[in-house]
Structures are given as structure tokens and as C-alpha cells.
Short mmCIF file of C-alpha atoms in Angstrom, two decimals:
data_model
loop_
_atom_site.label_atom_id
_atom_site.label_comp_id
_atom_site.label_asym_id
_atom_site.label_seq_id
_atom_site.Cartn_x
_atom_site.Cartn_y
_atom_site.Cartn_z
CA MET H 194 3.83 17.09 12.59
CA ALA H 195 3.94 13.87 15.34
CA TRP H 196 2.51 11.76 13.14
CA LEU H 197 4.84 12.90 10.09
CA ARG H 198 7.77 12.80 12.18
CA LEU H 199 6.39 9.17 13.28
CA ILE H 200 5.86 7.63 9.77
CA ARG H 201 9.19 9.29 8.18
CA SER H 202 11.36 7.15 11.40
CA ARG H 203 13.26 4.53 10.26
CA ARG H 204 12.47 1.26 10.60
CA VAL H 205 8.71 2.19 10.59
CA GLY H 206 6.05 1.36 8.41
CA ALA H 207 2.51 1.53 8.41
CA THR H 208 1.97 -1.74 10.15
CA THR H 209 4.05 -0.86 12.81
CA PHE H 210 3.42 3.06 13.09
CA PHE H 211 -0.80 2.24 13.99
CA ARG H 212 1.21 -0.73 16.64
CA LEU H 213 2.92 2.23 18.23
CA MET H 214 0.27 4.53 18.41
CA ALA H 215 -2.30 1.71 19.93
CA GLU H 216 0.62 1.29 22.34
CA HIS H 217 1.46 4.32 23.46
CA GLY H 218 -1.87 5.91 22.56
CA SER H 219 -0.33 8.83 20.39
CA ALA H 220 2.14 10.13 18.09
CA ASP H 221 4.61 12.32 20.01
CA ALA H 222 4.19 9.43 22.75
CA ALA H 223 5.69 7.33 20.41
CA LEU H 224 8.08 9.11 19.63
CA ALA H 225 9.54 9.74 22.52
CA ALA H 226 9.39 6.03 23.35
CA LEU H 227 11.74 4.85 19.95
CA PRO H 228 14.84 5.29 21.10
CA ALA H 229 14.05 3.05 24.35
CA LEU H 230 12.53 0.24 22.08
CA ALA H 231 15.84 0.84 19.64
CA ARG H 232 18.27 0.13 22.27
CA SER H 233 15.79 -2.48 24.10
CA ALA H 234 17.00 -3.82 20.50
CA GLY H 235 20.46 -3.47 20.44
CA VAL H 236 20.63 -0.05 18.41
CA GLU H 237 22.51 2.47 19.80
CA GLN H 238 22.15 6.37 19.03
CA TYR H 239 18.26 5.27 17.45
CA GLY H 240 17.20 8.99 16.98
CA ALA H 241 13.30 9.91 15.55
CA CYS H 242 12.93 11.32 12.33
CA PRO H 243 14.10 15.08 13.45
CA ARG H 244 11.14 18.15 13.19
CA ASP H 245 13.62 20.30 10.72
CA ASP H 246 13.53 17.20 7.85
CA ALA H 247 9.47 17.08 8.53
CA LEU H 248 9.15 20.47 8.11
CA ARG H 249 11.63 20.53 4.53
CA GLU H 250 8.93 18.13 3.58
CA LEU H 251 6.09 19.75 4.26
CA ALA H 252 7.34 22.76 2.68
CA ALA H 253 8.51 20.85 -0.37
CA GLY H 254 4.76 19.25 -1.01
CA ARG H 255 3.38 22.95 -1.07
CA ALA H 256 6.02 24.32 -3.38
CA ALA H 257 4.96 20.94 -5.27
CA GLY H 258 0.69 21.81 -4.60
CA ALA H 259 -0.13 18.80 -2.63
CA ARG H 260 -1.48 18.77 0.88
CA LEU H 261 -1.63 15.79 2.78
CA ILE H 262 -4.49 13.54 3.81
CA ALA H 263 -3.75 12.07 7.44
CA PHE H 264 -5.96 8.29 8.25
CA GLY H 265 -9.42 9.24 10.22
CA THR H 266 -9.44 12.89 8.80
CA PRO H 267 -12.84 13.54 6.62
CA GLY H 268 -10.81 13.54 3.57
CA TYR H 269 -9.21 10.40 3.59
CA PRO H 270 -10.74 7.28 1.28
CA ALA H 271 -12.68 5.40 3.74
CA ALA H 272 -11.91 2.31 1.08
CA LEU H 273 -8.54 2.57 2.05
CA ALA H 274 -9.16 2.69 5.49
CA ASP H 275 -10.60 -0.64 5.76
CA ILE H 276 -7.65 -2.18 4.50
CA PRO H 277 -5.01 -3.94 6.75
CA ASP H 278 -2.30 -1.55 6.93
CA PRO H 279 -3.70 1.77 5.53
CA PRO H 280 -1.32 4.21 4.83
CA PRO H 281 -1.42 7.30 7.52
CA LEU H 282 -0.66 9.89 5.28
CA LEU H 283 -0.94 10.67 1.27
CA TRP H 284 0.33 13.61 -0.24
CA ALA H 285 -2.92 14.30 -2.63
CA ARG H 286 -2.09 16.90 -5.78
CA GLY H 287 -4.99 16.95 -8.13
CA ARG H 288 -8.68 16.82 -7.55
CA ALA H 289 -8.86 14.89 -3.80
CA ASP H 290 -12.65 14.84 -4.69
CA LEU H 291 -11.98 11.93 -6.75
CA LEU H 292 -11.39 9.95 -3.64
CA ARG H 293 -15.30 10.46 -2.62
CA ARG H 294 -16.07 8.75 -6.28
CA PRO H 295 -16.43 4.90 -6.60
CA GLN H 296 -13.06 3.72 -8.40
CA VAL H 297 -11.52 0.04 -9.87
CA ALA H 298 -8.02 -0.03 -10.69
CA LEU H 299 -7.43 -1.22 -14.49
CA VAL H 300 -3.82 -2.16 -14.28
CA GLY H 301 -1.70 -5.00 -16.63
CA ALA H 302 1.70 -5.08 -18.65
CA ARG H 303 3.94 -2.20 -18.79
CA ASN H 304 4.59 -4.30 -22.49
CA ALA H 305 1.19 -3.81 -23.43
CA SER H 306 0.04 -5.41 -27.04
CA SER H 307 -1.79 -3.40 -29.30
CA LEU H 308 -5.07 -5.82 -28.09
CA GLY H 309 -4.52 -4.77 -24.65
CA THR H 310 -4.36 -1.17 -25.08
CA ARG H 311 -7.48 -0.53 -26.89
CA MET H 312 -9.23 -2.96 -24.14
CA THR H 313 -7.59 -0.30 -21.45
CA ARG H 314 -8.93 1.91 -23.28
CA LYS H 315 -12.25 0.65 -23.99
CA LEU H 316 -12.80 -0.21 -20.27
CA ALA H 317 -12.07 2.90 -19.07
CA GLU H 318 -13.94 5.40 -21.40
CA GLY H 319 -16.97 2.88 -20.62
CA LEU H 320 -16.48 3.05 -16.69
CA GLY H 321 -16.15 6.54 -17.31
CA ALA H 322 -19.12 6.76 -19.07
CA ALA H 323 -21.04 4.93 -15.71
CA GLY H 324 -19.25 7.01 -13.10
CA MET H 325 -16.35 5.11 -12.19
CA VAL H 326 -13.47 7.15 -11.24
CA THR H 327 -10.23 4.79 -12.98
CA VAL H 328 -7.38 3.94 -10.62
CA SER H 329 -3.98 3.03 -12.10
CA GLY H 330 0.27 3.11 -11.54
CA LEU H 331 1.01 5.56 -14.10
CA ALA H 332 3.64 2.90 -15.39
CA ARG H 333 4.09 2.34 -19.65
CA GLY H 334 1.62 0.02 -21.13
CA VAL H 335 -1.85 -1.23 -19.51
CA ASP H 336 -1.32 1.80 -16.78
CA THR H 337 -0.97 4.69 -19.63
CA ALA H 338 -3.84 3.64 -21.12
CA ALA H 339 -6.16 3.70 -18.38
CA HIS H 340 -4.89 7.28 -17.06
CA LEU H 341 -4.65 8.44 -21.23
CA ALA H 342 -8.98 7.19 -21.60
CA SER H 343 -10.09 8.50 -18.36
CA LEU H 344 -8.88 12.13 -18.20
CA ASP H 345 -11.71 13.55 -18.50
CA THR H 346 -14.35 11.28 -16.65
CA GLY H 347 -11.90 10.34 -13.47
CA THR H 348 -8.37 9.00 -13.14
CA ILE H 349 -6.17 8.39 -10.00
CA ALA H 350 -2.64 7.90 -10.28
CA VAL H 351 -0.48 6.11 -7.13
CA MET H 352 2.74 6.45 -7.48
CA ALA H 353 6.19 4.50 -6.25
CA GLY H 354 7.54 7.47 -5.53
CA GLY H 355 6.79 11.39 -4.89
CA VAL H 356 3.95 12.89 -6.35
CA ASP H 357 6.44 15.43 -7.26
CA VAL H 358 8.38 12.90 -9.16
CA THR H 359 7.56 10.87 -12.37
CA TYR H 360 8.08 7.63 -13.12
CA PRO H 361 9.01 6.55 -15.89
CA ALA H 362 10.08 9.95 -16.96
CA GLU H 363 8.73 9.55 -20.33
CA ASN H 364 5.25 10.28 -18.82
CA THR H 365 6.31 13.73 -16.99
CA GLU H 366 3.01 15.22 -18.88
CA LEU H 367 0.87 12.33 -18.26
CA ALA H 368 1.52 12.68 -15.19
CA GLY H 369 1.33 17.05 -15.47
CA LYS H 370 -2.08 16.24 -17.02
CA ILE H 371 -3.33 14.21 -14.35
CA ALA H 372 -2.10 16.78 -11.89
CA ALA H 373 -4.41 19.16 -13.52
CA GLN H 374 -7.21 16.78 -14.33
CA GLY H 375 -7.19 13.64 -12.08
CA LEU H 376 -5.36 13.14 -8.60
CA LEU H 377 -1.51 12.17 -8.71
CA LEU H 378 -1.31 10.22 -4.86
CA SER H 379 1.70 8.83 -2.24
CA GLU H 380 2.38 7.85 0.41
CA GLN H 381 6.18 8.44 -0.12
CA PRO H 382 8.16 11.52 0.64
CA ILE H 383 8.32 14.23 -1.52
CA GLY H 384 10.80 14.35 -3.54
CA LEU H 385 11.64 9.86 -3.42
CA ASN H 386 12.55 8.54 -6.20
CA PRO H 387 10.95 5.10 -6.42
CA GLN H 388 12.99 1.72 -6.37
CA ALA H 389 11.81 -1.73 -6.43
CA ARG H 390 10.49 -2.30 -2.85
CA HIS H 391 8.00 0.76 -3.24
CA PHE H 392 5.88 -0.78 -6.21
CA PRO H 393 4.90 -3.52 -4.17
CA GLN H 394 3.26 -0.95 -0.88
CA ARG H 395 1.95 0.71 -3.94
CA ASN H 396 0.00 -1.95 -5.38
CA ARG H 397 -2.18 -2.64 -2.01
CA ILE H 398 -2.74 1.67 -2.55
CA ILE H 399 -4.07 1.33 -5.54
CA SER H 400 -6.14 -2.20 -4.82
CA GLY H 401 -6.92 -0.77 -1.39
CA LEU H 402 -8.36 2.61 -2.80
CA ALA H 403 -11.13 0.32 -5.83
CA ARG H 404 -13.90 -1.42 -6.20
CA ALA H 405 -12.48 -4.01 -8.08
CA VAL H 406 -9.42 -4.86 -9.54
CA ILE H 407 -9.34 -5.53 -13.71
CA VAL H 408 -6.56 -6.93 -15.18
CA VAL H 409 -5.88 -6.96 -18.99
CA GLU H 410 -2.82 -8.37 -19.58
CA ALA H 411 -0.30 -9.75 -17.08
CA ALA H 412 2.59 -12.21 -17.33
CA ALA H 413 2.38 -15.36 -14.87
CA ARG H 414 5.23 -13.84 -12.88
CA SER H 415 3.85 -9.43 -12.30
CA GLY H 416 2.79 -6.91 -10.54
CA SER H 417 -0.31 -6.81 -11.62
CA LEU H 418 -1.00 -10.38 -10.14
CA ILE H 419 0.51 -8.88 -6.66
CA THR H 420 -1.54 -6.20 -7.10
CA ALA H 421 -4.80 -8.56 -7.37
CA LYS H 422 -3.29 -10.75 -4.51
CA ASN H 423 -3.34 -7.90 -2.72
CA ALA H 424 -6.93 -7.14 -3.73
CA LEU H 425 -7.87 -10.52 -2.90
CA ASP H 426 -6.89 -10.22 0.69
CA GLN H 427 -8.28 -7.38 1.41
CA GLY H 428 -11.95 -8.68 -0.08
CA ARG H 429 -12.22 -6.61 -2.89
CA GLU H 430 -13.31 -7.91 -6.43
CA VAL H 431 -10.59 -9.32 -8.71
CA LEU H 432 -11.40 -9.93 -12.80
CA ALA H 433 -9.43 -10.62 -16.15
CA VAL H 434 -9.86 -10.14 -19.55
CA PRO H 435 -8.26 -13.45 -21.22
CA GLY H 436 -5.91 -13.39 -24.10
CA HIS H 437 -4.62 -16.54 -26.08
CA PRO H 438 -3.26 -19.39 -24.15
CA PHE H 439 0.18 -18.74 -26.60
CA ASP H 440 0.72 -14.94 -25.24
CA ALA H 441 2.75 -15.21 -22.09
CA ARG H 442 1.33 -11.72 -21.52
CA ALA H 443 -2.07 -13.76 -21.07
CA SER H 444 -0.85 -16.30 -19.22
CA GLY H 445 -1.73 -14.26 -15.65
CA CYS H 446 -4.99 -13.31 -16.81
CA ASN H 447 -6.50 -16.80 -17.44
CA MET H 448 -4.68 -18.17 -14.69
CA LEU H 449 -6.84 -15.90 -12.43
CA ILE H 450 -9.97 -16.63 -14.68
CA ARG H 451 -9.30 -20.67 -14.18
CA ASP H 452 -8.93 -19.57 -10.33
CA GLY H 453 -12.67 -18.04 -10.21
CA ALA H 454 -11.48 -14.60 -11.07
CA THR H 455 -14.55 -12.73 -13.30
CA LEU H 456 -14.44 -13.14 -17.25
CA VAL H 457 -14.26 -9.29 -18.56
CA ARG H 458 -15.53 -8.82 -22.22
CA GLY H 459 -16.48 -5.41 -21.19
CA ASP H 460 -17.17 -2.42 -19.20
CA SER H 461 -21.08 -4.08 -18.99
CA ASP H 462 -19.19 -7.13 -17.51
CA VAL H 463 -17.69 -4.86 -14.44
CA LEU H 464 -20.57 -3.15 -14.28
CA GLU H 465 -22.76 -6.46 -13.79
CA ALA H 466 -19.97 -7.67 -11.29
CA LEU H 467 -20.25 -4.80 -9.39
CA GLY H 468 -24.01 -3.22 -9.21
CA ALA H 469 -24.65 0.25 -9.84
CA PRO H 470 -21.90 2.43 -9.14
CA ALA H 471 -23.09 4.42 -5.38
CA GLU H 472 -21.81 7.78 -3.98
CA PRO H 473 -19.40 6.25 -0.87
CA ALA H 474 -20.29 8.18 2.13
CA ALA H 475 -17.95 10.31 3.68
CA PRO H 476 -16.10 8.54 6.51
CA ALA H 477 -16.65 9.65 9.51
CA ARG H 478 -13.41 10.23 12.11
CA PRO H 479 -12.65 6.85 13.63
CA ALA H 480 -12.98 6.96 17.37
CA ARG H 481 -9.36 6.13 17.48
CA PHE H 482 -6.90 3.64 15.26
CA PRO H 483 -8.02 0.66 12.75
CA GLU H 484 -8.71 -2.57 13.89
CA ILE H 485 -5.57 -3.70 15.11
CA PRO H 486 -4.77 -5.26 18.33
CA PRO H 487 -4.09 -3.01 21.00
CA GLY H 488 -0.51 -3.33 22.92
CA PRO H 489 0.27 -6.74 23.81
CA ALA H 490 0.78 -6.53 27.52
CA ARG H 491 4.95 -7.47 27.93
CA ARG H 492 5.51 -10.72 29.73
CA VAL H 493 7.94 -10.96 31.61
CA ARG H 494 10.51 -12.75 30.39
CA ALA H 495 14.44 -13.74 32.09
CA ALA H 496 17.18 -11.46 29.43
CA ALA H 497 18.28 -15.01 28.49
CA GLU H 498 15.18 -16.24 27.17
CA ILE H 499 14.69 -13.24 24.80
CA PRO H 500 17.79 -14.44 22.49
CA GLN H 501 16.69 -17.29 21.74
CA LEU H 502 13.24 -16.29 21.01
CA HIS H 503 14.88 -14.01 18.35
CA ALA H 504 17.17 -16.71 17.34
CA GLU H 505 14.14 -18.92 16.90
CA ILE H 506 11.85 -16.50 15.30
CA LEU H 507 14.39 -15.71 12.92
CA SER H 508 14.94 -19.69 11.88
CA ARG H 509 10.89 -19.33 11.02
CA LEU H 510 11.57 -17.00 8.49
CA GLY H 511 12.99 -16.66 5.51
CA PRO H 512 12.76 -14.52 2.39
CA SER H 513 8.89 -15.62 1.13
CA PRO H 514 6.30 -14.07 3.28
CA LEU H 515 5.57 -15.39 5.70
CA ALA H 516 1.69 -14.35 7.52
CA GLU H 517 2.25 -13.08 11.20
CA ASP H 518 -0.11 -15.20 13.04
CA GLN H 519 0.82 -18.06 11.11
CA LEU H 520 4.32 -17.81 13.16
CA ILE H 521 2.58 -17.14 16.38
CA ARG H 522 1.38 -20.42 15.74
CA ASP H 523 4.12 -22.25 14.11
CA LEU H 524 5.64 -21.09 18.01
CA ASP H 525 3.21 -22.31 20.30
CA LEU H 526 2.62 -18.92 22.51
CA PRO H 527 0.89 -16.29 23.38
CA ALA H 528 0.52 -13.89 20.79
CA GLY H 529 1.86 -10.82 23.63
CA ALA H 530 4.83 -13.19 24.44
CA VAL H 531 5.72 -12.59 20.72
CA THR H 532 4.16 -9.63 19.03
CA PRO H 533 7.07 -7.01 21.51
CA GLU H 534 9.61 -8.86 20.20
CA LEU H 535 8.67 -9.04 16.23
CA LEU H 536 8.61 -5.05 16.73
CA THR H 537 11.89 -5.34 18.81
CA LEU H 538 13.68 -7.47 15.59
CA GLU H 539 12.06 -4.53 12.97
CA LEU H 540 13.60 -1.88 15.41
CA ASP H 541 16.15 -3.90 14.74
CA GLY H 542 16.24 -4.20 10.95
CA ARG H 543 16.35 -7.74 11.25
CA ILE H 544 12.69 -8.74 9.73
CA THR H 545 10.64 -7.09 7.47
CA ARG H 546 6.78 -6.42 7.41
CA GLN H 547 5.34 -6.77 3.82
CA ALA H 548 1.24 -6.11 3.28
CA GLY H 549 -1.22 -7.76 4.47
CA GLY H 550 0.42 -8.89 8.28
CA LEU H 551 3.31 -10.91 6.32
CA LEU H 552 6.31 -11.24 7.75
CA SER H 553 10.18 -12.11 6.09
CA ARG H 554 14.08 -12.46 7.68
CA ALA H 555 15.80 -9.04 5.98
CA ASP H 556 18.95 -10.86 5.80
#
């Protein structure tokens, strides 16, 4: 209950969740500390997620036939636990046992060509026959073809909204089949309709679950390339299906291959790149939390210094994400002096954390 209330509290994402846990030792202690942290950032009357709201979400989850999987428990996927910002809680609807099998992500264009969807089906069928579970995002085009082709061998749909909210609506029937034969997975609250900002968060889970990400068709600027970048940041293999240079839907794949991604002609190329799939061992419950820097000791700063530091941080951030460690180097200050103020600015809604430890200005 305390974990659910903490992660659902305003301006608390996965990275902030674990940082608060590391600093305060428990979710209950972090919840108690949130109002004071918000006040220090100039936010008055801040309240954590009410217990009644968390109870309603739990009841709605049970009514939808879903269950929560918490980080550190045996059912939590070991691969996902290794990424920099794992979801503290996941709603799972369907066969959670699929999370214990080796997984490969298949992603690509929503307006996929007939050749692209045919290639996707062939890859999903071949990899499924080899014992791999297909992971995708339940979108139109390549995602839909991947899920349909792997229903019988194992498929996981990672959703940008709640596990009871199908987007796009045209995939409602497919989502029902996945809930019965595969697995629907989401870190978002039950009943949440997805918004644009939820899709990059969803993409980090798709790549985090998988041993490799295969891009079938993707434009030069697309969500599939964000997933591929996440995969590289997370230490996963990135593979791509080549396409005709005149086809804009192939430009992203061709760029990935040019930059070193493995070229895929069929499932044998994927299996050769990965080696024989092995059943992953059940993850042991970690002694504490993921590898996140422990709560920094706050350096005593004069009251006048703090607004100056905040202004300097904000002046170095813009809409384009910047790595936190790069920001600290640019400021030429100890990490212990900067990190607490980043948390303060985040709680104040002035900066936003993204997957991979990236920061950007919220305004």
C-alpha cells in the first residue's frame, strides 16, 4: 500500500521513487517526508496520494483481473530490474509466467507496409518456435502483426495506459486474446487513458524486458528509434530489417544498420546474434533497492545560495534532455550538493526526469 501511494504521488516517478526510498529507508518514511520536501521547494499544501485512492486502484485492478508485481519479488522480471529506472510496481493481466521466459521485442511503423507486416509475422513465428516470447506495444501495424503471430507461442503487450484501457480501440479484441493467452503489462494506474508522454515511458519497459530489440520498419524520427536507443542505453542488442532507400518507412532501420545494428533477414539471424535462448533464473529478492546512488548528504548552504543554484541548473536545461551526470560536471559542483536540489526542482514541477537519467526543463 505504501509503495503504491508513493509512486502515485504527484511528481514522483520511478527514479524519484527509488531515490526517496534510498534516502528515507521505507515508503512510509518517504511519504511522511514528501510534504516537507515540497514546502522547501515552495510548494504549499502538497499531499501524498491518499490511502483511499490507492485502495480504489487495487479494487479496480482486481475487478479487471489484474495483479500487482512489485520490484524485488520473485515474479518481477529480472531483466527489467537491471535497467536504470525500473518500474517499482507493474500491473499484470494474463499469464505472468511468460515473464520468466526469454523475450525479444519486435517494434516498427504503425503504417507498416504489407512486406513489413509479413516480415514481422515470419519473425514472430520463427522466434516463438525457438522458445522466445515476443514483446511489443499493441500499436497498429508492426506491433499488431507481432502479437497476432505469437499468440500461441507467447506474447507480451506493454501498454502506455492502464492494462484495462486498450489503445488504439481497434485492438480491443486483440487485447482480450492477449489477456487470455498472453500478458498485458503496464506501470500506469488502472483506468488511465494514455497520453503522449506515457509512450516513451512504455518504450523503456519494452526494451528493458527483452534480450534484443528488432526494428522492422521505422521512419527516421519515430517511437521505434526511441525504443532502439533505450535498448542501447540498457545494454541490449539492437537488430534491424533493411528496406529500400526510397521508402521513408525504412529510413530509420537503414540508419540503425549503418550505425552498427545487426542486419536481419530472418529469425535465424536473430538466433545467431543472441545464441541459444536459456531459461532465466528466478530473480532473487534484492537486499534493498536497485543500483541507485545512496541519498547524498546535504551540504549546508546559505539560504541565498539555493535560489542561485536553482537558477543556474535551470539555465543549463532546456526542452532537449541532458544527462544528470553531465549537468553535474557542467556545474562543477559535488554531486551531493546538486542532487538534493534536483529533487527539489522535480517536486516543484520545474524539471522532468526521463528514462536513462535524463533531465529537461518542464517549462
